[in-house]
Coordinates of C-alpha atoms and ligand atoms in Angstrom, one line a residue:
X14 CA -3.3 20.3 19.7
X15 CA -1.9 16.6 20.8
X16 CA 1.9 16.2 21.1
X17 CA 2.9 13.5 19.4
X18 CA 6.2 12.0 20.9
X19 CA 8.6 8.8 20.1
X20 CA 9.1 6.4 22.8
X21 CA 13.1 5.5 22.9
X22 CA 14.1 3.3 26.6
X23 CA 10.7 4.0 27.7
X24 CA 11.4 7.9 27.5
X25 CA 9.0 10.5 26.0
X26 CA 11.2 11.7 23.1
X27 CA 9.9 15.1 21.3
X28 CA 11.3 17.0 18.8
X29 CA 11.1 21.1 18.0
X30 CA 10.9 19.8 14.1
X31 CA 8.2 18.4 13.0
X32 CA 6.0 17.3 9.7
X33 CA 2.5 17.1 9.1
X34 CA 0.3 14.4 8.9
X35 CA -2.4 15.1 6.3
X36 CA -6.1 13.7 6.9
X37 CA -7.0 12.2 3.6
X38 CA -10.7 12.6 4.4
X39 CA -10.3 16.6 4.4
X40 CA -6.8 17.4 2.9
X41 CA -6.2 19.4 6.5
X42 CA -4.3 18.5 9.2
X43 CA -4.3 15.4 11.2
X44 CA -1.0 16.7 13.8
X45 CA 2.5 17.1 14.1
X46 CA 5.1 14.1 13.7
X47 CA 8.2 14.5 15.4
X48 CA 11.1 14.1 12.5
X49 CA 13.2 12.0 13.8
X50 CA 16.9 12.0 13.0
X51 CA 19.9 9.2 12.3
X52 CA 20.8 10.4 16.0
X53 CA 16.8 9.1 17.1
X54 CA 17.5 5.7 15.4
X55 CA 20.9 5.1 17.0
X56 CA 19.7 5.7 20.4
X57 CA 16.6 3.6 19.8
X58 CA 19.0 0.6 18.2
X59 CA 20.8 1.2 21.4
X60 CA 18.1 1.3 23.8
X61 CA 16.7 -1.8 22.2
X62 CA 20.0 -3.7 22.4
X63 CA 20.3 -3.1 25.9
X64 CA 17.2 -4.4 26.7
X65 CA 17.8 -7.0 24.6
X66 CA 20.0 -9.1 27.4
X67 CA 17.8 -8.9 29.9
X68 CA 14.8 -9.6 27.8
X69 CA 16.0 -12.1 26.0
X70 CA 16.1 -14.2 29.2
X71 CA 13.2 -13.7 30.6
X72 CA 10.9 -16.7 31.3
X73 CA 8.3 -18.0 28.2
X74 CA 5.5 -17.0 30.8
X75 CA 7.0 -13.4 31.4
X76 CA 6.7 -12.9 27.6
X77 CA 3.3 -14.5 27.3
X78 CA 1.8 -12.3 30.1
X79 CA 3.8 -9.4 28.1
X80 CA 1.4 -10.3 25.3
X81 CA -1.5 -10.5 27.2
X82 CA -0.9 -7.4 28.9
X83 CA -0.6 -6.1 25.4
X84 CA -3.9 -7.1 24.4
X85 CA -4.9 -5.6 27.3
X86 CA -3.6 -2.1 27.1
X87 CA -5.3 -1.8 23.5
X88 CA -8.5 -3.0 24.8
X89 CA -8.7 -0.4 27.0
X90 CA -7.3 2.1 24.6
X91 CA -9.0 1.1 21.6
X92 CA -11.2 4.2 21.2
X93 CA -9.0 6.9 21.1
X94 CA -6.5 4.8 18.9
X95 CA -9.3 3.8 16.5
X96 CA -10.3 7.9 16.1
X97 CA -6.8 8.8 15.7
X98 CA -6.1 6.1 13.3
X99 CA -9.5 7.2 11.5
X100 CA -7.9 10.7 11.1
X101 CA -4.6 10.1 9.5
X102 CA -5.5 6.6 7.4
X103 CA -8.4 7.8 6.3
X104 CA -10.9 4.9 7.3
X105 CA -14.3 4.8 8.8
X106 CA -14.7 3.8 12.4
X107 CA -16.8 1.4 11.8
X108 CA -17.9 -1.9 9.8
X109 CA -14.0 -3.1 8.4
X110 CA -12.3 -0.1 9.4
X111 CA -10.9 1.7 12.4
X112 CA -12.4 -0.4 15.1
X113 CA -12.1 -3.5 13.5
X114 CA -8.2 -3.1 13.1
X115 CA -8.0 -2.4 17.0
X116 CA -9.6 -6.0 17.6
X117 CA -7.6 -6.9 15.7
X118 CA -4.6 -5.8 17.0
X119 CA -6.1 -7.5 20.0
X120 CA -6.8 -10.8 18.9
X121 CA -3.6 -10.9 17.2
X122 CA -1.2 -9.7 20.3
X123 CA -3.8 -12.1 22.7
X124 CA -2.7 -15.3 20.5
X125 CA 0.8 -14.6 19.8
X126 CA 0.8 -15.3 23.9
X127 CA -1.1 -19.0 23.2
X128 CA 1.9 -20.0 20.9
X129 CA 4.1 -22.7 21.6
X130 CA 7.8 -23.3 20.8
X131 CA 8.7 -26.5 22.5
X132 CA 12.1 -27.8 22.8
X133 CA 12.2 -30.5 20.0
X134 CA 14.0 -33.9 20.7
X135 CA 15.6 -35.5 17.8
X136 CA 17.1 -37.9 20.0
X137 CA 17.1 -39.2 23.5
X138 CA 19.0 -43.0 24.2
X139 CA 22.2 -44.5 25.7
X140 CA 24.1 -42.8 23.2
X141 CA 23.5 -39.3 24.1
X142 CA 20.6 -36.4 23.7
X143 CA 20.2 -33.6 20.6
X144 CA 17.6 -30.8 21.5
X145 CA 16.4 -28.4 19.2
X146 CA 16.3 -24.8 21.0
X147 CA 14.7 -21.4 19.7
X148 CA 16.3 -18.7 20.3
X149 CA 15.6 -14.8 20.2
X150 CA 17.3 -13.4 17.7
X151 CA 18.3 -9.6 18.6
X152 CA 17.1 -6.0 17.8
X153 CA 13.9 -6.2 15.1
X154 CA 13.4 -3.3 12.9
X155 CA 10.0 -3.1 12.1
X156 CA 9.0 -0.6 9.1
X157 CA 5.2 -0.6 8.0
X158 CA 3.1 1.3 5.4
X159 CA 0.3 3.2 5.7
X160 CA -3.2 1.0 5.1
X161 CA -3.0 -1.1 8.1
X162 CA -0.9 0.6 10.1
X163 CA -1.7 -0.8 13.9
X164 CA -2.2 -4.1 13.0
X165 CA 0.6 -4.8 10.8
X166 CA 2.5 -2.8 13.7
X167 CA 1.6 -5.5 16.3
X168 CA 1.7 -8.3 13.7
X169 CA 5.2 -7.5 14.1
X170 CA 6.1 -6.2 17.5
X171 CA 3.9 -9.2 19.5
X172 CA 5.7 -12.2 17.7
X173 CA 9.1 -10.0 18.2
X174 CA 8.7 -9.5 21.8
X175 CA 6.9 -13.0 22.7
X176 CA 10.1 -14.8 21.1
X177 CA 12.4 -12.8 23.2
X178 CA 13.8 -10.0 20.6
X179 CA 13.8 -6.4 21.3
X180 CA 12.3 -3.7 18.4
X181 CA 12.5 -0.3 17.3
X182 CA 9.8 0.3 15.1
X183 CA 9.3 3.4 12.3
X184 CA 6.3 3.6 10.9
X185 CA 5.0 4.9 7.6
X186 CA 5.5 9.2 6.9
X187 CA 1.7 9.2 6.1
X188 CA 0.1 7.6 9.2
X189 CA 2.8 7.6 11.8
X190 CA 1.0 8.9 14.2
X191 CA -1.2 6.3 15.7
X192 CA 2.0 4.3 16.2
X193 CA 3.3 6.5 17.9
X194 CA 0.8 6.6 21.0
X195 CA 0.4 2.8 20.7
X196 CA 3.7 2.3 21.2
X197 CA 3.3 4.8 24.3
X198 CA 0.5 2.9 25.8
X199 CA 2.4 -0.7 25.1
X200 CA 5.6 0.8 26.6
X201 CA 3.3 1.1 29.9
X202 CA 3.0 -2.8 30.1
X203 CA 6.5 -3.9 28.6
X204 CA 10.1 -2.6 30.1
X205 CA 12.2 0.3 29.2
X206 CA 14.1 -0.2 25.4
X207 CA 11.8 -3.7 24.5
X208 CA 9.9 -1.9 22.0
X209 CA 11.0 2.1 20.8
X210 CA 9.4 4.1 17.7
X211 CA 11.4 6.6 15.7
X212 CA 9.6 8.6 13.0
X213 CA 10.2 10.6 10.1
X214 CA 10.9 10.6 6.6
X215 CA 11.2 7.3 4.3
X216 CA 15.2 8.1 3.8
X217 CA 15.2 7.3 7.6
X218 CA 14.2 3.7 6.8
X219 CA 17.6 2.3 5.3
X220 CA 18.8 4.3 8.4
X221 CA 17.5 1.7 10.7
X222 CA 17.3 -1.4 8.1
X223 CA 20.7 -1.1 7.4
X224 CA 21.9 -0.6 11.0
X225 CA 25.0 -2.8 12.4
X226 CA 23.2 -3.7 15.7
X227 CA 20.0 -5.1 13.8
X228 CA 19.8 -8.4 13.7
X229 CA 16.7 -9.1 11.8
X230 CA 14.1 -6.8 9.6
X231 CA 10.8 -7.1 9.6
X232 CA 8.9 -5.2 6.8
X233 CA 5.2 -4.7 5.1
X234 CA 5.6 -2.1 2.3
X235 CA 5.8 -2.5 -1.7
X236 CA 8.0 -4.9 -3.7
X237 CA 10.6 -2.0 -4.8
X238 CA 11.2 -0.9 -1.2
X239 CA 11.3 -4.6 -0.4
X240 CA 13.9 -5.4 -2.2
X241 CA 16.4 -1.6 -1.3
X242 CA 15.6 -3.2 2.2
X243 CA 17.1 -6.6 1.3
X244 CA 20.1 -5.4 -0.2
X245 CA 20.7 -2.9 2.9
X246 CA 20.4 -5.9 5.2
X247 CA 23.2 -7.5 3.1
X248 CA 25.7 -5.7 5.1
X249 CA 25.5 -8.3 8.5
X250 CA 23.2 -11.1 6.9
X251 CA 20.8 -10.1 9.1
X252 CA 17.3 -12.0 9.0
X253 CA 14.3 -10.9 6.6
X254 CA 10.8 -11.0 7.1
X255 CA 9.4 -9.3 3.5
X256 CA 5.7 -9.2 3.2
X257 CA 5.1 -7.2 -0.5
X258 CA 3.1 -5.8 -2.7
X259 CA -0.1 -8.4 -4.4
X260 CA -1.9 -8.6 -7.7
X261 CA -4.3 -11.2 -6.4
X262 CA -6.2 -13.0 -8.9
X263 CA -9.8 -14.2 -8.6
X264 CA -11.3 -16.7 -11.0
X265 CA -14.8 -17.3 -11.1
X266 CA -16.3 -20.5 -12.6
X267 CA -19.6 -20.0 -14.7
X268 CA -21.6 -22.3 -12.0
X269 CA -21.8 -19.2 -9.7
X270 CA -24.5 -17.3 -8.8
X271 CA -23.6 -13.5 -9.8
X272 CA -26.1 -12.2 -7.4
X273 CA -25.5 -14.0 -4.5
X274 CA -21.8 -13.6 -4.5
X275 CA -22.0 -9.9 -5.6
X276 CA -21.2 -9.0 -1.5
X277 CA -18.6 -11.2 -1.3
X278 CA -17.0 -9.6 -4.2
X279 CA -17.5 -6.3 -2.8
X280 CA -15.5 -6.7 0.1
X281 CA -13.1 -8.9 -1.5
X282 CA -11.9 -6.2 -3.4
X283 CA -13.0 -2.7 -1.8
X284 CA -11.9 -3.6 1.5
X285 CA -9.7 -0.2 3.4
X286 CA -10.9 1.3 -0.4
X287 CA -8.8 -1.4 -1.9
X288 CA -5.7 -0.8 0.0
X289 CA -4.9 -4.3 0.9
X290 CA -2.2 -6.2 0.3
X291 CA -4.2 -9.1 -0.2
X292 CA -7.4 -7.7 -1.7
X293 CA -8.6 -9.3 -4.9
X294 CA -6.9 -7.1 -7.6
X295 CA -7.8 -9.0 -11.0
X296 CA -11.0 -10.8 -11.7
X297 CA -11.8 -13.3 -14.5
X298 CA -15.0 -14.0 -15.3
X299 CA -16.4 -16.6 -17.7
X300 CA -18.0 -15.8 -20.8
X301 CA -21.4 -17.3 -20.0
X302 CA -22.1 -15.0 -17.0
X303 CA -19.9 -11.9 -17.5
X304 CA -22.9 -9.6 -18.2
X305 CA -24.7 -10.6 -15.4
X306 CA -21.8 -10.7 -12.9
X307 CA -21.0 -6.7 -13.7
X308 CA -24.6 -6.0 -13.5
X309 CA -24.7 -7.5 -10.1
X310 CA -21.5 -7.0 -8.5
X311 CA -22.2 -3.2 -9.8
X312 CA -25.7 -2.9 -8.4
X313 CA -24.4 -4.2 -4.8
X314 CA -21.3 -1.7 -5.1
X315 CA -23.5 1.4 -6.0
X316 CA -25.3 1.1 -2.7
X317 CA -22.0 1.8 -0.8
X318 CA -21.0 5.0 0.5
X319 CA -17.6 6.2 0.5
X320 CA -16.8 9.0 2.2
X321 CA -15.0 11.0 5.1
X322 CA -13.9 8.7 7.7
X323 CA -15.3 10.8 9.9
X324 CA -19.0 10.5 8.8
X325 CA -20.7 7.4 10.8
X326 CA -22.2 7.1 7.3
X327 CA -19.3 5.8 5.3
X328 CA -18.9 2.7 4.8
X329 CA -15.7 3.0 3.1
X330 CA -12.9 6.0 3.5
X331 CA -10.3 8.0 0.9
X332 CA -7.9 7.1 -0.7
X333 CA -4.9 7.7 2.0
X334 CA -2.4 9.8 -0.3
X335 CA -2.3 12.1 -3.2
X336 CA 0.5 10.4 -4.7
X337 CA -1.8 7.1 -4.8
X338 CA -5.2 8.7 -5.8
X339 CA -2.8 9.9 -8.9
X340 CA -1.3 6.8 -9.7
X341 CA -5.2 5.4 -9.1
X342 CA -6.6 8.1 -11.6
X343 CA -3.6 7.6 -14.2
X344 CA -4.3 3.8 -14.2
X345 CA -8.2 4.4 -14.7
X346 CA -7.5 6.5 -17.7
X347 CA -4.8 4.5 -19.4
X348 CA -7.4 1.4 -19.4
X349 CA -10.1 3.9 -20.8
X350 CA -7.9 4.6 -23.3
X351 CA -7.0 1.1 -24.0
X352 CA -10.9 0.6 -24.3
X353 CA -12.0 -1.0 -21.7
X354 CA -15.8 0.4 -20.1
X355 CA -16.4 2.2 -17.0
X356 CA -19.3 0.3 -15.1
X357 CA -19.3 2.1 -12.1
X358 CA -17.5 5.2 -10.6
X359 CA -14.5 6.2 -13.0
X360 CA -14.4 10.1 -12.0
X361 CA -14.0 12.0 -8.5
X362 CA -16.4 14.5 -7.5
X363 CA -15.6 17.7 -6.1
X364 CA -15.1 16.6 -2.7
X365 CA -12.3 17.5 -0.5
X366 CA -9.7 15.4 0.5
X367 CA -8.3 11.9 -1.8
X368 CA -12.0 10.6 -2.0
X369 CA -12.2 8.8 -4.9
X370 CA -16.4 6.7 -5.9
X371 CA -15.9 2.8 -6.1
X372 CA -14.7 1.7 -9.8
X373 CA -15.9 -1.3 -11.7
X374 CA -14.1 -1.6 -15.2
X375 CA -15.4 -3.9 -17.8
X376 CA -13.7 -5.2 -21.2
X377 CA -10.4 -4.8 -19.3
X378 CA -7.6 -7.4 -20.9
X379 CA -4.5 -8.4 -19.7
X380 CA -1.5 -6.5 -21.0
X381 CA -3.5 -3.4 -19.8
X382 CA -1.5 -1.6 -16.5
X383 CA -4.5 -2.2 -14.7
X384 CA -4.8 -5.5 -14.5
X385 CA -0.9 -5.7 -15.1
X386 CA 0.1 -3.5 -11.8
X387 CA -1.1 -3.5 -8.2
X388 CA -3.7 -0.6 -8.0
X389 CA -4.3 -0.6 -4.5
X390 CA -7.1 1.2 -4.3
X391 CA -10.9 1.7 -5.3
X392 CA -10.8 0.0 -8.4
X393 CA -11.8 -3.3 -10.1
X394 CA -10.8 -4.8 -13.9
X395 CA -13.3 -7.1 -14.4
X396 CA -11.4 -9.6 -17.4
X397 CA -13.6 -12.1 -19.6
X398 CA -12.3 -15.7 -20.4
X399 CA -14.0 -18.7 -22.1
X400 CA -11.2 -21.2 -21.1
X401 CA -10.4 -21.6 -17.1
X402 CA -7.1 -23.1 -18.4
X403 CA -6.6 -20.0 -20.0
X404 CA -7.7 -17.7 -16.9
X405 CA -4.9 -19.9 -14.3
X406 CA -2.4 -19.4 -17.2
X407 CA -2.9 -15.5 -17.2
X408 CA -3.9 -15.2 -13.3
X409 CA -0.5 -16.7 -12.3
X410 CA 1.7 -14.8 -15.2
X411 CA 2.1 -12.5 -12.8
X412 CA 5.7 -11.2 -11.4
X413 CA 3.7 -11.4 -8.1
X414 CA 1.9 -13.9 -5.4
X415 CA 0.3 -13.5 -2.6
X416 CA -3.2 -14.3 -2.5
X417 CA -5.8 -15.7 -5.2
X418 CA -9.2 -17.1 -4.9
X419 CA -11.3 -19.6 -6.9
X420 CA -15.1 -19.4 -6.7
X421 CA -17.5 -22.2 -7.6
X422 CA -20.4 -23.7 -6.1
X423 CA -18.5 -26.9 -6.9
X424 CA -15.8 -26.8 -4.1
X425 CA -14.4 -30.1 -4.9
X426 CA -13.6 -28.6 -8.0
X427 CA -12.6 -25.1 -6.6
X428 CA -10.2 -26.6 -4.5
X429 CA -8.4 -28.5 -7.7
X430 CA -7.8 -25.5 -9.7
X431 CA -7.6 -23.4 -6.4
X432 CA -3.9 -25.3 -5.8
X433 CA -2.8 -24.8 -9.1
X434 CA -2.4 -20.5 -7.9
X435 CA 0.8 -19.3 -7.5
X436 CA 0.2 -17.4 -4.7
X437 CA 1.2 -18.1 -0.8
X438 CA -2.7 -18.4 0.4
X439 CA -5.7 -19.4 -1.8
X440 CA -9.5 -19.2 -1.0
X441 CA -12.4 -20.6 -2.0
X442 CA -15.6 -18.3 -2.5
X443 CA -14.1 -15.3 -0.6
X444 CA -10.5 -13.2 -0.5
X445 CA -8.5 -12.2 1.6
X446 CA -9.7 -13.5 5.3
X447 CA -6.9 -13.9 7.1
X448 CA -6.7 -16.0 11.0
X449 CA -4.0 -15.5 13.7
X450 CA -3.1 -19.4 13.6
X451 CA -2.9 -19.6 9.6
X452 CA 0.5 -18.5 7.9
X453 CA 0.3 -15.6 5.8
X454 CA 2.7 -14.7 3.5
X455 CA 3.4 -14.4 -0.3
X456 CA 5.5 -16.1 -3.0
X457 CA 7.2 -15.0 -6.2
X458 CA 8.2 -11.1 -6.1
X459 CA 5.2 -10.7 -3.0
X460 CA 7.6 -11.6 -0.4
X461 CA 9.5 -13.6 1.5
X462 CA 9.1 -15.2 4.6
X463 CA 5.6 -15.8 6.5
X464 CA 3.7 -14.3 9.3
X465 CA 1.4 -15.3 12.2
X466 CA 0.6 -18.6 14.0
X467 CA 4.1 -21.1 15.1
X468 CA 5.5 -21.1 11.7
X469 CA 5.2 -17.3 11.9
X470 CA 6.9 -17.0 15.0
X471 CA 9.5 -19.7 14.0
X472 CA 10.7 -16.7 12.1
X473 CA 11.8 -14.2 15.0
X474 CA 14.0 -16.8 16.3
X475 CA 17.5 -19.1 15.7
X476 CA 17.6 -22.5 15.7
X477 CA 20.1 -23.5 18.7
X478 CA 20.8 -27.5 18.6
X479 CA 22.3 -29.0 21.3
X480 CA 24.9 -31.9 21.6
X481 CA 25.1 -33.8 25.2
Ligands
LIG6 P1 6.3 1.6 0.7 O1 7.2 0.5 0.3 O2 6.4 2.9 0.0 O3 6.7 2.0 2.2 C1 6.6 1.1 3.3 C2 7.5 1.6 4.4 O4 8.9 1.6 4.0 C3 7.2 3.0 4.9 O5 7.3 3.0 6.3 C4 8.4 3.8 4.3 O6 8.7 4.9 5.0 C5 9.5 2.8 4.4 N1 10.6 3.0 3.4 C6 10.6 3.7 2.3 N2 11.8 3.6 1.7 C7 12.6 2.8 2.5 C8 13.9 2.2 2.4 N3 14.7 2.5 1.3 N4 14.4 1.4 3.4 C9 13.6 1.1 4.4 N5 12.3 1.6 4.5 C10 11.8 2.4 3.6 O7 4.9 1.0 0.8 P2 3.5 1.7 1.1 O8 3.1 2.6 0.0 O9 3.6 2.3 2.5 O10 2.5 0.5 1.2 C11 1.8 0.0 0.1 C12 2.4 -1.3 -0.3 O11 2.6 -2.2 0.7 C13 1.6 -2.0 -1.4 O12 2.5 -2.5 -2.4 C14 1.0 -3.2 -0.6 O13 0.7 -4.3 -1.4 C15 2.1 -3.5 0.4 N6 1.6 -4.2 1.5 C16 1.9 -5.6 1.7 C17 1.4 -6.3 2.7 C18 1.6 -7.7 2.9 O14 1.4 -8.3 4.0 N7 2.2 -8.4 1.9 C19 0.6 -5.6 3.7 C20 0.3 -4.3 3.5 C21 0.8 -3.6 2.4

């Protein structure tokens, strides 16, 4: 069986005690995690912050080529990181699974290296110059959760490094263990202590988001942990990146066509199985073509198969945890017993592992958990509205916002109503597409802070201005 191994100064770091990693698809075994220990995350602080002064003064084109190189390494490497992240998350190789988060891990580290962060000059005359510098910032901890796990690894490691910051990163307890050989195979392109991994248990989180020598957190995970990690960070003001939990909202208008849009729909919502931060969580449907939208989106979803991510025939994987497949189940029988209608799915079938059949729910209302909570998973409330005003009103009630979508054929109109969401990106006829240059982040109780493209990397960086 594989060793799996921590990377701390460039150093192999392995460990007699060890966890498992469940595979979702099968409920066996995916490998051994190396638990790492407070000891683990004070050496990899220290590693990083060593690094840290000679990185941090490297050249712009040292850190672009870094990112290149990056790009590179998981190019090459994408295979055997796309089957081991298969086996521990639970996804399908291919259509938008394992091999489609490797590219885009790829395109995402290969961009961060086209960014620019000139000096800006406020003033330049007889009476003197003011620059505006960026500056790294320090040691990043990074902490992600388990349903992206590469790419929202290197959305925060390649904007980290290009800036000129050092990082320890500690991945989720559930899918740890493709981090843990990418961050092997990046440490052969980047220098000893510029990016480390520690794993083990969530209680070793606040360990390292809490840490004295961090200067800035960087963290993907669920509103509640969000906000333990904002209060740990307290301590030194240190910076925040928060990206949270979602209960995107989608609105449809009654001009649409239900069968056309039905596969835009689908993967709007049942992307990863639903577990998305910004997957379409909520949808309101007007009165006049309610029926026909279920019928449809219903008919396109039964076609799908969901399955072991190791059969080339699934198109979609498990569910990645038993403690999510329960909260999953308990939310599909609460709205049952509320009243609302099971259209499609509703039940698991014998199968082993967290698989768990695509659920459409009809009838669902507001003020029923399902449409009230994040689900993240498999499962759709489909809510019925005869006033849009009223459908906005109830879409942004929500505690959260991060994403929300309007669909018309009407886009001028779309677009209108699509700027009234509270939510930190909107789209029109589609959900959840995301690009490299577009910031990405949520509002309200989704987060804090924004990701990807210069405004992104804006955030792994000080503002430095200077007097002469
Ligand atoms: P989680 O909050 O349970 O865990 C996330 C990470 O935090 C894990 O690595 C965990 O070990 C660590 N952690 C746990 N307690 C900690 C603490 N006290 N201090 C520091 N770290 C701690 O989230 P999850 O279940 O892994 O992920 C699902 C959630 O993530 C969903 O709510 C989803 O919407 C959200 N998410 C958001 C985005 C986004 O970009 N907004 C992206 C992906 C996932």
């Amino acid at each position: 069986m594989t060793q799996f191994a921590m990377t701390i100064d460039g150093k192999v770091v392995t460990k007699t005690e060890t966890f498992n990693v469940i595979n979702p698809s099968t409920g066996g075994s995916a490998g051994q995690c190396p638990s790492g220990t407070v000891d683990d995350v004070n050496a990899a602080v220290a590693a990083a912050k060593t690094a840290y002064a000679s990185w941090s003064i490297t050249s712009d084109d040292v850190r672009k080529q870094a990112c290149r190189d990056m790009a590179a390494v998981l190019a090459a490497h994408a295979n055997e990181l796309a089957t081991l992240l298969s086996t521990e998350q639970g996804k399908p190789r291919g259509g938008l699974g394992a091999d489609f988060e490797l590219g885009g891990c790829q395109v995402w580290a290969g961009n961060t290296a086209e960014l620019e962060l000139p000096v800006e000059v406020i003033k330049d005359d007889n009476e003197g110059l003011i620059e505006v510098h960026r500056k790294p910032l320090g040691v990043v901890a990074s902490i992600t959760p388990w349903n992206w796990p590469l790419m929202i690894g290197i959305w925060h490691i390649a904007p980290a490094i290009r800036a000129g910051n050092t990082v320890v990163i500690k991945p989720s307890p559930y899918t740890p263990l493709s981090t843990l050989r990418m961050v092997e195979i990046l440490n052969t392109v980047l220098p000893a202590g510029v990016l480390n991994v520690v794993t083990g248990p969530d209680d070793l989180g606040p360990v390292l988001t809490g840490h004295a020598d961090v200067a800035k957190v960087t963290f993907t995970g669920s509103t509640e942990t969000g906000k333990k990690v904002m209060a740990s960070a307290a301590g030194t003001l240190k910076r925040l990146t928060l990206e949270l939990g979602g209960n995107d909202a989608g609105i449809l208008l009654p001009d649409v066509d239900p069968r056309q849009i039905a596969e835009g729909l689908f993967w709007s919502a049942f992307i990863n199985s639903g577990q998305t931060c910004a997957c379409m969580k909520r949808l309101y449907v007007h009165d006049s073509i309610y029926e026909d939208v279920c019928k449809e989106f219903a008919a396109f979803t039964a076609n799908i198969k969901v399955g072991s991510g190791a059969d080339t025939n699934s198109v979609l994987g498990p569910i990645q945890n038993a403690a999510q497949l329960a909260k999953v189940e308990d939310l599909i029988s609460d709205a049952v017993d509320q009243g609302a209608r099971i259209i499609l799915g509703g039940k698991r079938s014998t199968e082993a592992g967290y698989i768990h059949p695509l659920t459409l729910i009809a009838d669902a209302k507001d003020g029923m958990r399902i449409v009230d909570e994040e689900q993240f998973g498999p499962v759709l409330p489909i809510i019925r509205y005869s006033n849009v005003e009223d459908a906005i009103k109830a879409a942004n009630a929500s505690s959260m916002g991060l994403g929300a979508s309007v669909w018309s054929k009407d886009i001028a109109a779309a677009k209108k109503l699509a700027l009234r969401m509270e939510s930190g990106s909107v789209w029109i006829n589609g959900h959840g597409g995301l690009n490299p240059n577009a910031p990405f982040g949520g509002v309200k109780q989704s987060g804090l802070g924004t990701e990807f493209g210069t405004e992104g990397l804006k955030e792994f960086t000080s503002i430095q201005t200077l007097h002469a």
